[in-house]
Amino acid sequence: MATQSTTSTNSGTTQSLGDYIKSRMIRIRSGDLGSFPIIIGLIIIAIIFGTLSEGIFFYERNFVNLLLQMAGLTAIATGIVFVLLIAEIDLSVAYVSAVGGVFTTLMLRQEAANWPWWLAIGVALIITTLIGLLHGVIVTKAKVPSFVVTLAGLLAWSGVVLIMTTRFSTAGTIVIQDKVVLGIANSYLPMMWSWILAAVVIVIFTAMQFSQRASMLRQNLMVKPMAILLMQIVGLAVLLLGVVWYSNKDRGVPVAAIIVLFFLLLWSFVATRTRFGRYVYAVGGNPEAARRAGIDVDRIRIAVFMISGFMAGVGGIILSSRLRSVDTNVGGGNLLLNAIAAAVIGGTSLFGGSGRVSSALLGALVIASVENGMGLLGLASGTKFVVNGLVLLAAVLIDSFSRRSRENSGLA
Amino acid sequence: MSDSPLLELKGVSKNFGAVQALYKVDFKVHAGQVMALVGDNGAGKSTLIKGIAGIYPYDEGQVTFDGKDVSINSPRDCAELGIEIVYQDLALADNLDVVNNMFLGREKTQRFGVLDENGMEQAAKETLESLSVTTIRSVRQAVAGLSGGQRQAIAVAKAVMWNSKLVILDEPTAALGVAQTRQVLNLVRRLADRGLAVILITHNLHDIFEVADKVTVLRLGQNVGEYSPKTTTQQEIVHAITAGEMTHVPGMQEEA
Ligand SMILES: Nc1ncnc2c1ncn2[C@@H]1O[C@H](COP(=O)(O)OP(=O)(O)OP(=O)(O)O)[C@@H](O)[C@H]1O
Ligand SMILES: [Mg+2]
């Protein structure tokens, strides 16, 4: 333990590269693996499916399909990340997302409500957010475990979806009739715009990093080495420009991907840079400490369930747009498990207080890649389920392993 | 040390149903003074503190703070007066780093409500340095990795960062080893030397003789005496704790 060391008095300096790497290594060895396992996992997945599919997995066309496949899932998983951060669970997200998708679709029917797209989407998102509010209020005020409340929600909302879809169509399938809503998952950013957007993101990121660095130096704080900073900027640039370039060789960057990216950035900001986000982590880490610090713990919990409902709605609308219709099965299948698995695989702990919004993206990428790859290979659904289960198990094992080694090294 | 006490309790009582946890207790602490509060299990130490904290307001009696009569009915009232309490379980969020814990619930923000991480980091470092807390390697490490003494130091630093006038510590050394106990006691001493009033609840007589200026002994809910460690022996205090003379025999109705 750190008995001989001193409070960092080396103020306003740049940490040396060696020290930076050393402190990183200490954290990795003590079980704080960060995104390391998942990147390794993605590489393995890419190699396996790339080889087995004889390269089809890497086709530009398949890459854009992958982006479309993961968009809705990522949105739903983003809400799940918040719920897991406060050490709760939301089992209702899949059917709540279906409520959002079905409601939007019904309101767009020209022969009936014929709402404009923005009104249908807006009201659908308000409804799914209110559903989250309802769950949150029951969890906090009646003190019923979220597991039970949202399990009841899973059943009830699946019933609502069934009622809504069968009431307006004997076949139970309702086609989306609005161009804008269809366009969410079926249209692509013009090539020029996708380049500009990527460039803007990179410039903003760079500017923020440098102004942050300058202000830290001004306030006599230690900053990370310049080499690391530049590597991060270059890394982001290569990643973003690579995605744009590869997508543009096919149809382009899907609009749905941009929407999801927007929400990821927004919620990352909320989680890391605002009081509310800080309180979410505090409630997940030690609710009693949060309460004594004057934080209204119940309010935070309710707000988190509302975020979960809202993001489920966003995901549901994207998923319906992708299928161009809704039917009696919407929200079913393994959507719920995939959303929770995505958050966990991405590195959000099931035990609360630890994880990042970006884990929704990484986890959804893993799950969508595996599903996509297995689809290319034409595997039977039974096999797919088994493989999905194994991937989730691996992720949870890594979580519990890294937790244990953090405890052993006294860093938990 | 000033003449008039910073906090003065006069004749405070508290009943929990049939249990008389406090009976007409007088208690006072001056600025710049470490007041130890001792007594056997169930003597009423925690109940006395919870009254100051506003968690269980007293049934009767008078509370004077900084020369003014006050009534403390909620933890918020207590914080507004400048009283900070470090409970035995500390209640730090393990997943947050040192800075975030010290500012929890009172974060500094910049424009648009964005957290001012740098400002908070600097203030946290300054506070720790001013208290000569030198064992914490980085204020950006999660408190999960800290030792008991370091955690205690952070809880104390958190309390003093908010310009508090009175800091109350509930058994701060109970779970600590020799070296860490020493660090925490040094810290307690420094708080008083900075002009704060400190109330130190402890079962450890050694702690008292090391840092306390005064000792108040509670027995079965009553104040059985205020002693000065300089002029008192350990035996006398032990005697007061176990057999101190009470004005009121518990269980007997008081005559009107
Ligand atoms: N919330 C409560 N409800 C009922 N009785 C209580 C409550 N809190 C305290 N008491 C009683 O009041 C008396 C004083 O308790 P208190 O916790 O103040 O003792 P203490 O001096 O802090 O003891 P310890 O050294 O064990 O912490 C005890 O008899 C206890 O059982
Ligand atoms: Mg007690």
XYZ file of C-alpha atoms and ligand atoms in Angstrom:
700
model
C 0.000 0.000 0.000
C 1.029 3.550 -0.579
C 2.548 4.523 2.720
C 5.799 6.072 1.637
C 4.448 8.135 -1.238
C 3.381 11.739 -1.055
C 0.518 13.863 -2.288
C 1.377 14.800 -5.840
C 3.211 18.033 -5.395
C 4.675 17.833 -8.901
C 1.960 20.282 -9.926
C 1.377 21.721 -13.344
C 3.624 19.200 -15.003
C 3.322 16.623 -17.701
C 3.507 13.056 -16.524
C 6.399 11.288 -18.201
C 5.545 8.631 -20.745
C 7.232 5.991 -18.625
C 5.206 6.919 -15.537
C 2.026 6.958 -17.570
C 2.614 3.472 -18.945
C 3.655 2.229 -15.521
C 0.480 3.513 -13.856
C -1.575 1.976 -16.654
C 0.170 -1.352 -16.207
C -0.492 -1.280 -12.468
C -4.172 -0.723 -13.153
C -4.340 -3.525 -15.714
C -2.517 -5.969 -13.462
C -4.818 -5.092 -10.601
C -7.798 -6.099 -12.731
C -8.882 -2.766 -14.168
C -8.862 -4.045 -17.705
C -10.849 -1.228 -19.296
C -11.843 -1.934 -22.894
C -8.888 -4.258 -23.362
C -10.731 -7.633 -23.263
C -13.451 -6.457 -25.582
C -11.032 -5.235 -28.225
C -9.265 -8.585 -28.110
C -12.681 -10.243 -28.300
C -13.657 -8.213 -31.355
C -10.426 -9.112 -33.114
C -11.025 -12.802 -32.414
C -14.626 -12.554 -33.647
C -13.501 -10.783 -36.814
C -10.819 -13.410 -37.511
C -13.189 -16.339 -36.917
C -16.082 -15.061 -39.002
C -13.830 -13.479 -41.608
C -12.198 -16.861 -42.209
C -15.325 -19.005 -41.983
C -17.304 -16.727 -44.300
C -14.368 -16.582 -46.706
C -14.112 -12.822 -46.424
C -17.779 -11.934 -46.841
C -17.810 -10.741 -43.238
C -15.444 -7.935 -44.243
C -17.351 -6.809 -47.338
C -18.301 -3.117 -47.329
C -21.922 -4.148 -47.801
C -21.793 -6.360 -44.719
C -20.103 -3.627 -42.708
C -22.954 -1.189 -43.400
C -25.447 -3.957 -42.601
C -23.659 -4.455 -39.302
C -24.018 -0.756 -38.488
C -27.751 -0.998 -39.211
C -28.116 -4.176 -37.175
C -26.511 -2.719 -34.112
C -28.132 0.740 -34.133
C -31.402 -0.081 -32.340
C -29.689 -2.464 -29.944
C -27.082 0.150 -29.025
C -29.795 2.685 -28.221
C -31.625 0.289 -25.898
C -28.373 -0.863 -24.281
C -27.465 2.770 -23.526
C -30.488 3.003 -21.235
C -29.548 -0.333 -19.669
C -26.068 1.017 -18.862
C -27.625 3.743 -16.710
C -29.889 1.231 -14.971
C -26.959 -1.090 -14.242
C -24.893 1.860 -12.975
C -27.364 2.337 -10.118
C -27.324 -1.433 -9.496
C -30.868 -1.977 -10.748
C -32.215 -3.864 -13.740
C -34.854 -3.117 -16.364
C -36.357 -6.248 -17.909
C -39.079 -4.317 -19.696
C -36.932 -2.458 -22.245
C -37.594 -4.760 -25.191
C -41.372 -4.458 -24.961
C -41.210 -0.790 -24.026
C -39.184 -0.285 -27.194
C -41.937 -2.159 -29.018
C -44.548 0.164 -27.528
C -42.560 3.077 -28.959
C -42.242 1.496 -32.403
C -45.845 0.323 -32.611
C -47.295 3.595 -31.350
C -45.273 5.581 -33.888
C -46.356 3.266 -36.686
C -50.038 3.419 -35.741
C -50.081 7.195 -35.531
C -48.523 7.467 -38.989
C -51.297 5.448 -40.683
C -52.728 7.666 -43.379
C -56.197 6.150 -43.131
C -56.329 6.865 -39.395
C -54.439 9.327 -37.176
C -52.141 10.469 -39.986
C -49.883 12.411 -37.661
C -46.758 14.086 -38.989
C -43.617 12.061 -38.264
C -42.258 14.419 -35.621
C -45.452 14.336 -33.607
C -45.713 10.537 -33.766
C -42.073 10.091 -32.709
C -42.244 12.812 -30.067
C -45.357 11.422 -28.404
C -44.023 7.852 -28.635
C -40.844 8.904 -26.807
C -42.865 10.762 -24.183
C -44.924 7.624 -23.629
C -41.922 5.327 -23.240
C -40.312 7.870 -20.904
C -43.475 7.947 -18.810
C -43.432 4.156 -18.694
C -39.925 4.424 -17.253
C -41.227 6.998 -14.780
C -43.952 4.586 -13.695
C -41.455 1.757 -13.163
C -39.114 4.075 -11.274
C -41.836 5.401 -8.992
C -42.984 1.889 -8.088
C -39.398 0.749 -7.453
C -38.566 3.701 -5.206
C -41.835 4.495 -3.450
C -43.223 0.986 -2.973
C -39.700 -0.360 -2.464
C -40.292 -3.311 -4.760
C -37.105 -4.683 -6.381
C -36.701 -3.414 -9.937
C -36.312 -7.014 -11.044
C -39.920 -7.718 -10.078
C -41.398 -4.394 -11.193
C -39.864 -4.555 -14.639
C -40.655 -8.264 -14.965
C -44.292 -7.311 -14.442
C -43.664 -4.534 -16.972
C -42.252 -7.076 -19.443
C -45.495 -9.066 -19.274
C -47.865 -6.116 -19.255
C -46.199 -4.193 -22.080
C -45.927 -7.274 -24.247
C -49.692 -7.571 -23.822
C -50.174 -3.942 -24.771
C -48.082 -4.447 -27.894
C -50.178 -7.464 -28.842
C -53.416 -5.560 -28.318
C -52.202 -2.579 -30.341
C -50.931 -4.610 -33.274
C -53.910 -6.965 -33.586
C -56.492 -4.249 -33.118
C -55.527 -2.418 -36.280
C -54.658 -5.326 -38.495
C -56.053 -8.803 -38.718
C -52.712 -10.105 -39.901
C -50.995 -8.255 -37.080
C -48.560 -6.542 -39.436
C -48.685 -2.794 -39.924
C -46.541 -1.134 -42.543
C -44.856 2.191 -41.832
C -46.192 4.772 -44.237
C -43.976 7.757 -43.574
C -40.869 8.506 -45.613
C -38.972 10.203 -42.802
C -39.494 7.371 -40.341
C -38.628 4.804 -42.990
C -35.541 6.837 -43.782
C -34.137 6.488 -40.253
C -32.782 3.012 -40.933
C -33.041 2.984 -44.715
C -31.238 6.088 -45.838
C -27.629 7.132 -45.756
C -25.742 10.308 -45.216
C -24.515 11.926 -48.462
C -20.807 11.062 -48.766
C -19.698 14.675 -48.523
C -21.632 15.221 -45.321
C -20.252 12.133 -43.659
C -16.693 13.345 -44.279
C -17.547 16.801 -42.960
C -19.248 15.345 -39.895
C -16.271 13.119 -39.098
C -13.905 16.073 -39.516
C -16.028 18.256 -37.241
C -16.081 15.595 -34.521
C -12.304 15.186 -34.705
C -11.711 18.945 -34.563
C -14.043 19.386 -31.595
C -12.427 16.485 -29.757
C -8.954 17.904 -30.400
C -9.954 21.402 -29.330
C -11.558 20.091 -26.135
C -8.513 17.987 -25.269
C -6.129 20.895 -25.725
C -8.226 23.439 -23.849
C -8.672 20.919 -21.036
C -4.920 20.392 -20.961
C -4.215 24.110 -20.895
C -6.629 24.709 -18.054
C -5.172 21.819 -16.048
C -1.668 23.187 -16.483
C -2.886 26.641 -15.461
C -4.344 25.163 -12.290
C -1.142 23.325 -11.465
C -2.478 19.857 -12.135
C -0.644 16.982 -13.719
C -1.530 16.189 -17.316
C -1.014 13.063 -19.378
C 1.969 12.930 -21.747
C 1.642 14.784 -25.040
C 2.499 11.606 -26.920
C -0.506 9.834 -25.406
C -2.777 12.776 -26.181
C -1.667 12.812 -29.804
C -2.084 9.060 -30.030
C -5.657 9.354 -28.780
C -6.477 12.054 -31.307
C -4.891 10.134 -34.161
C -6.629 6.967 -33.001
C -10.034 8.641 -33.015
C -9.362 10.188 -36.421
C -8.281 6.875 -37.952
C -11.324 5.114 -36.499
C -13.898 7.693 -37.605
C -12.421 8.330 -41.025
C -12.019 4.580 -41.516
C -15.693 3.954 -40.772
C -16.758 6.759 -43.108
C -14.437 5.623 -45.874
C -15.520 1.994 -45.652
C -19.225 2.867 -45.455
C -18.939 5.238 -48.388
C -17.557 2.448 -50.539
C -20.998 0.913 -50.103
C -24.217 2.868 -49.472
C -22.754 5.362 -47.004
C -23.113 5.942 -43.259
C -26.673 5.036 -42.163
C -28.714 7.871 -40.675
C -29.607 5.553 -37.790
C -25.915 5.254 -36.917
C -25.630 9.050 -36.713
C -28.699 9.244 -34.472
C -27.288 6.608 -32.145
C -23.885 8.291 -32.132
C -25.564 11.546 -31.148
C -27.280 9.906 -28.173
C -24.085 8.114 -27.145
C -22.211 11.412 -27.047
C -25.063 13.139 -25.247
C -25.391 10.489 -22.538
C -21.623 10.162 -22.168
C -21.517 13.850 -21.506
C -24.352 13.589 -18.985
C -22.704 10.646 -17.240
C -19.231 12.116 -16.935
C -19.555 15.883 -16.948
C -22.723 16.745 -15.037
C -23.859 16.550 -11.434
C -26.637 14.207 -12.385
C -24.155 11.758 -13.892
C -21.941 11.955 -10.846
C -24.929 11.196 -8.621
C -25.817 8.191 -10.758
C -22.369 6.728 -10.049
C -22.600 7.657 -6.364
C -25.984 5.993 -5.972
C -24.601 2.883 -7.629
C -21.436 2.878 -5.535
C -22.917 3.635 -2.115
C -26.514 4.812 -1.831
C -26.054 5.631 1.850
C -23.100 7.913 1.089
C -25.179 9.567 -1.615
C -28.095 10.083 0.753
C -25.889 11.623 3.434
C -24.308 13.894 0.847
C -27.753 15.379 0.379
C -28.500 13.634 -2.910
C -32.140 12.783 -3.514
C -31.454 9.127 -4.221
C -35.036 8.295 -5.224
C -35.112 11.118 -7.746
C -31.920 9.853 -9.358
C -33.310 6.312 -9.516
C -36.562 7.468 -11.094
C -34.700 9.618 -13.619
C -32.555 6.629 -14.585
C -35.619 4.492 -15.277
C -36.931 7.357 -17.389
C -33.699 7.397 -19.403
C -34.078 3.668 -19.862
C -37.645 4.115 -21.137
C -36.649 6.969 -23.415
C -33.718 5.130 -24.990
C -35.870 2.014 -25.373
C -38.309 4.179 -27.330
C -35.498 5.497 -29.536
C -34.274 1.951 -30.145
C -37.790 0.698 -30.856
C -38.403 3.333 -33.504
C -35.076 2.549 -35.184
C -35.845 -1.190 -35.128
C -39.316 -0.683 -36.635
C -37.912 1.600 -39.287
C -35.410 -1.070 -40.207
C -38.128 -3.696 -40.642
C -40.376 -1.100 -42.364
C -43.280 -2.422 -40.333
C -44.322 -3.729 -36.938
C -45.993 -7.028 -36.193
C -47.128 -9.097 -33.220
C -43.583 -10.321 -32.574
C -42.016 -6.910 -32.158
C -40.022 -6.615 -28.932
C -39.825 -10.378 -28.562
C -37.061 -12.826 -29.309
C -33.745 -12.165 -27.625
C -33.869 -8.371 -27.852
C -34.040 -7.928 -24.069
C -31.224 -10.336 -23.368
C -29.113 -8.849 -26.132
C -29.565 -5.348 -24.736
C -28.546 -6.362 -21.228
C -25.741 -8.535 -22.574
C -24.462 -5.642 -24.692
C -24.122 -3.395 -21.657
C -22.404 -6.118 -19.643
C -20.147 -7.320 -22.435
C -19.155 -3.713 -23.014
C -17.833 -3.585 -19.461
C -20.663 -2.226 -17.318
C -20.693 -4.056 -14.027
C -23.848 -5.825 -12.889
C -22.952 -4.786 -9.355
C -23.486 -1.085 -9.927
C -21.323 2.012 -9.946
C -18.918 1.008 -12.654
C -19.171 1.258 -16.408
C -19.338 3.726 -19.242
C -21.971 4.751 -21.732
C -19.640 3.688 -24.529
C -19.872 0.111 -23.281
C -23.318 -0.039 -24.913
C -21.642 0.582 -28.263
C -18.807 -1.889 -27.766
C -21.122 -4.595 -26.432
C -23.684 -4.102 -29.178
C -20.850 -4.313 -31.699
C -19.799 -7.677 -30.286
C -23.329 -9.052 -30.259
C -24.237 -7.722 -33.696
C -20.953 -9.052 -35.122
C -21.591 -12.507 -33.737
C -25.188 -12.534 -34.984
C -24.178 -11.119 -38.327
C -21.364 -13.641 -38.716
C -23.571 -16.556 -37.758
C -26.204 -15.307 -40.171
C -23.626 -15.298 -42.965
C -22.702 -18.862 -42.095
C -26.387 -19.816 -42.082
C -26.211 -21.396 -38.632
C -29.360 -22.802 -37.030
C -31.049 -20.652 -34.350
C -30.215 -23.251 -31.709
C -26.516 -22.849 -32.424
C -26.891 -19.066 -32.405
C -28.448 -19.095 -28.951
C -25.699 -21.325 -27.589
C -22.985 -19.066 -29.013
C -24.711 -15.927 -27.693
C -24.917 -17.517 -24.281
C -21.231 -18.370 -24.314
C -20.266 -14.825 -25.304
C -22.318 -13.397 -22.450
C -20.860 -15.891 -20.008
C -17.347 -14.944 -21.076
C -18.123 -11.271 -20.495
C -19.588 -11.858 -17.045
C -16.640 -14.043 -16.102
C -14.252 -11.274 -17.106
C -16.288 -8.807 -15.025
C -16.216 -11.000 -11.951
C -12.561 -11.899 -12.496
C -11.440 -8.296 -12.785
C -13.558 -7.426 -9.762
C -11.899 -10.121 -7.734
C -8.389 -9.196 -8.710
C -9.175 -5.578 -7.875
C -10.265 -6.730 -4.450
C -7.145 -8.839 -4.025
C -4.892 -5.969 -4.966
C -6.779 -3.748 -2.538
C -8.117 -1.561 -5.292
C -11.762 -2.559 -5.146
C -9.492 29.070 23.414
C -12.380 31.492 23.662
C -14.418 32.035 26.775
C -17.893 31.288 25.513
C -18.421 27.792 24.107
C -19.083 27.290 20.387
C -21.709 24.670 21.093
C -23.566 24.366 24.332
C -26.298 21.914 25.255
C -28.317 22.664 28.379
C -30.483 20.005 29.961
C -31.130 17.995 26.804
C -33.179 14.808 27.158
C -34.255 12.137 24.740
C -36.574 9.196 25.226
C -37.085 6.272 22.904
C -40.379 4.946 24.199
C -39.591 3.662 27.667
C -35.833 3.993 27.210
C -34.427 7.223 28.522
C -31.384 7.585 26.316
C -30.424 11.055 27.568
C -31.442 12.754 30.770
C -30.834 16.482 31.299
C -27.373 16.438 29.797
C -25.257 19.576 29.846
C -22.437 19.586 27.354
C -20.202 22.174 25.784
C -17.273 22.470 23.435
C -15.113 25.473 22.653
C -13.510 26.494 19.384
C -9.950 25.223 19.128
C -10.693 22.427 21.553
C -10.835 18.661 21.225
C -13.641 17.412 23.438
C -13.671 13.668 23.945
C -17.025 12.047 24.592
C -16.751 8.722 26.386
C -19.037 6.249 28.069
C -19.924 2.601 28.085
C -22.014 0.956 25.402
C -25.498 2.403 25.463
C -24.430 5.406 27.534
C -26.041 7.717 24.995
C -23.056 9.058 23.038
C -24.513 8.378 19.621
C -27.901 9.698 20.706
C -26.292 12.931 21.875
C -24.577 13.323 18.504
C -27.712 12.478 16.555
C -29.462 15.293 18.368
C -26.779 17.720 17.206
C -26.983 16.197 13.732
C -30.718 16.764 13.567
C -31.405 13.070 13.014
C -33.211 12.583 16.349
C -34.000 16.060 17.701
C -33.980 16.289 21.501
C -37.242 16.078 23.416
C -36.279 18.948 25.654
C -33.382 21.208 26.468
C -31.633 24.131 24.893
C -29.012 24.195 22.145
C -26.802 27.239 21.722
C -24.413 27.550 18.800
C -22.052 30.471 18.378
C -23.912 32.366 21.044
C -27.353 31.955 19.495
C -30.192 29.653 20.480
C -30.805 27.249 17.627
C -33.115 24.364 16.910
C -31.662 21.649 14.715
C -34.399 19.567 13.185
C -32.731 18.097 10.118
C -29.248 17.220 8.880
C -29.541 20.252 6.626
C -29.934 22.610 9.597
C -26.841 21.055 11.072
C -24.772 21.517 7.899
C -25.953 25.103 7.547
C -24.625 25.937 10.995
C -21.196 24.638 9.975
C -21.308 21.329 11.793
C -19.884 18.314 9.977
C -20.161 14.774 11.241
C -17.907 11.901 10.258
C -19.848 8.741 11.034
C -18.096 5.556 11.936
C -18.931 3.866 8.631
C -17.624 6.985 6.814
C -19.994 6.391 3.894
C -17.618 7.046 1.034
C -18.542 5.906 -2.462
C -15.854 3.332 -3.248
C -16.195 3.649 -6.991
C -15.568 7.397 -6.992
C -12.154 8.953 -6.648
C -10.925 11.057 -3.743
C -11.889 14.377 -5.315
C -15.376 13.225 -6.249
C -15.983 11.913 -2.760
C -14.827 15.108 -1.124
C -17.203 17.127 -3.292
C -20.085 14.678 -3.397
C -23.346 16.581 -3.247
C -21.592 19.947 -3.497
C -19.813 19.744 -6.828
C -18.360 22.866 -8.363
C -19.748 23.631 -11.788
C -18.820 25.880 -14.668
C -20.976 27.235 -17.471
C -24.009 25.131 -18.434
C -23.718 23.062 -15.271
C -20.602 21.281 -16.480
C -18.562 19.899 -13.593
C -15.446 21.906 -12.815
C -13.185 18.884 -12.361
C -9.969 20.881 -12.332
C -11.222 23.367 -9.782
C -12.384 20.552 -7.533
C -9.134 18.642 -7.913
C -7.125 21.663 -6.957
C -9.288 22.503 -3.951
C -9.172 18.902 -2.757
C -5.393 18.833 -3.035
C -5.070 22.114 -1.193
C -7.268 20.920 1.635
C -5.366 17.662 2.006
C -2.059 19.499 1.911
C -3.204 22.036 4.480
C -4.033 19.148 6.795
C -0.646 17.582 6.039
C -2.300 14.447 4.744
C 0.670 13.129 2.841
C -0.129 9.468 2.419
C -2.539 9.789 -0.462
C -0.626 9.225 -3.654
C -3.162 10.564 -6.106
C -6.417 12.382 -5.518
C -7.676 10.801 -8.708
C -7.572 7.239 -7.421
C -10.757 5.483 -6.359
C -11.183 5.433 -2.581
C -11.734 1.681 -2.821
C -7.975 1.263 -2.922
C -7.265 3.297 0.195
C -6.465 2.058 3.664
C -8.724 2.668 6.658
C -6.617 5.585 7.871
C -6.535 7.200 4.442
C -10.297 6.856 4.146
C -10.725 8.419 7.556
C -8.439 11.260 6.509
C -10.556 11.877 3.421
C -13.765 11.890 5.417
C -12.234 14.408 7.811
C -10.811 16.522 5.005
C -14.221 16.487 3.369
C -15.693 17.812 6.572
C -13.216 20.658 6.979
C -13.293 21.726 3.349
C -16.688 23.308 3.892
C -15.531 25.894 6.397
C -17.095 23.997 9.195
C -16.755 25.268 12.723
C -17.440 22.018 14.508
C -16.384 18.547 13.404
C -17.770 15.486 15.143
C -15.940 12.172 14.746
C -17.644 8.935 15.775
C -14.969 6.417 16.809
C -12.522 7.398 14.079
C -9.766 5.068 15.240
C -11.825 2.002 16.131
C -10.704 -0.044 13.142
C -7.192 1.309 12.711
C -3.723 0.005 13.440
C -1.134 1.835 15.489
C 0.431 3.932 12.733
C -2.866 4.880 11.165
C -4.409 5.740 14.531
C -1.514 8.080 15.089
C -2.087 9.754 11.722
C -5.762 10.281 12.409
C -5.123 11.635 15.897
C -2.547 14.045 14.488
C -5.170 15.164 12.031
C -7.688 15.678 14.822
C -5.151 17.784 16.681
C -4.473 19.902 13.601
C -8.191 20.593 13.169
C -8.355 22.012 16.670
C -5.137 23.958 16.142
C -6.790 25.581 13.126
C -9.482 26.873 15.432
C -12.175 24.291 14.852
C -14.069 22.655 17.662
C -13.827 18.871 17.588
C -15.963 16.301 19.365
C -14.288 12.917 19.446
C -16.323 9.883 20.416
C -14.077 7.051 21.450
C -13.779 3.939 23.581
C -10.035 4.238 23.592
C -8.632 6.008 26.638
C -5.250 6.201 25.011
C -6.725 8.415 22.250
C -8.098 10.753 24.872
C -4.828 11.238 26.662
C -3.105 11.761 23.358
C -5.255 14.518 21.828
C -8.187 15.610 23.950
C -8.278 18.900 25.848
C -11.363 17.902 27.806
C -13.347 14.730 28.400
C -17.056 14.467 29.025
C -18.184 11.177 30.518
C -21.699 9.910 29.916
C -23.186 7.142 31.985
C -26.657 5.736 31.404
C -27.727 8.861 29.600
C -26.367 11.356 32.103
C -23.338 13.583 32.202
C -21.272 12.359 35.133
C -18.511 14.861 34.788
C -16.138 16.860 32.641
C -12.457 16.148 33.172
C -9.198 17.517 31.936
C -6.813 14.741 30.866
C -3.854 16.796 32.055
C -4.997 16.652 35.642
C -6.771 13.315 35.635
C -5.577 9.735 35.631
C -6.896 6.942 33.450
C -8.294 5.228 36.548
C -10.400 8.219 37.452
C -11.963 8.278 34.026
C -12.550 4.536 34.006
C -14.204 4.933 37.376
C -16.430 7.711 36.055
C -17.441 5.587 33.069
C -18.349 2.554 35.120
C -19.496 4.051 38.384
C -19.822 7.805 37.938
C -22.241 9.474 40.274
C -25.623 10.199 38.781
C -28.082 12.851 39.835
C -31.005 10.785 38.756
C -31.543 7.078 39.248
C -32.692 5.516 36.000
C -36.060 3.867 36.107
C -37.296 6.087 38.959
C -39.817 8.769 38.187
C -38.510 12.214 38.829
C -40.324 14.095 41.559
C -41.963 17.269 40.306
N -33.530 4.539 17.596
C -33.590 4.038 18.840
N -34.721 3.451 19.283
C -34.797 2.962 20.534
N -33.804 3.012 21.406
C -32.650 3.586 21.056
C -32.478 4.126 19.745
N -31.225 4.646 19.650
C -30.640 4.423 20.840
N -31.482 3.796 21.678
C -31.195 3.442 23.039
O -30.644 4.568 23.706
C -29.594 4.194 24.567
C -28.338 4.953 24.205
O -27.855 4.488 22.959
P -26.618 5.107 22.164
O -26.596 4.492 20.826
O -26.694 6.575 22.230
O -25.383 4.596 23.012
P -23.816 4.787 22.737
O -23.256 5.492 23.911
O -23.605 5.388 21.407
O -23.291 3.287 22.779
P -22.127 2.585 21.906
O -20.861 2.858 22.603
O -22.473 1.132 22.004
O -22.188 3.103 20.537
C -29.445 2.688 24.436
O -30.130 2.099 25.528
C -30.122 2.374 23.152
O -30.692 1.089 23.184
Mg -22.734 4.694 19.503
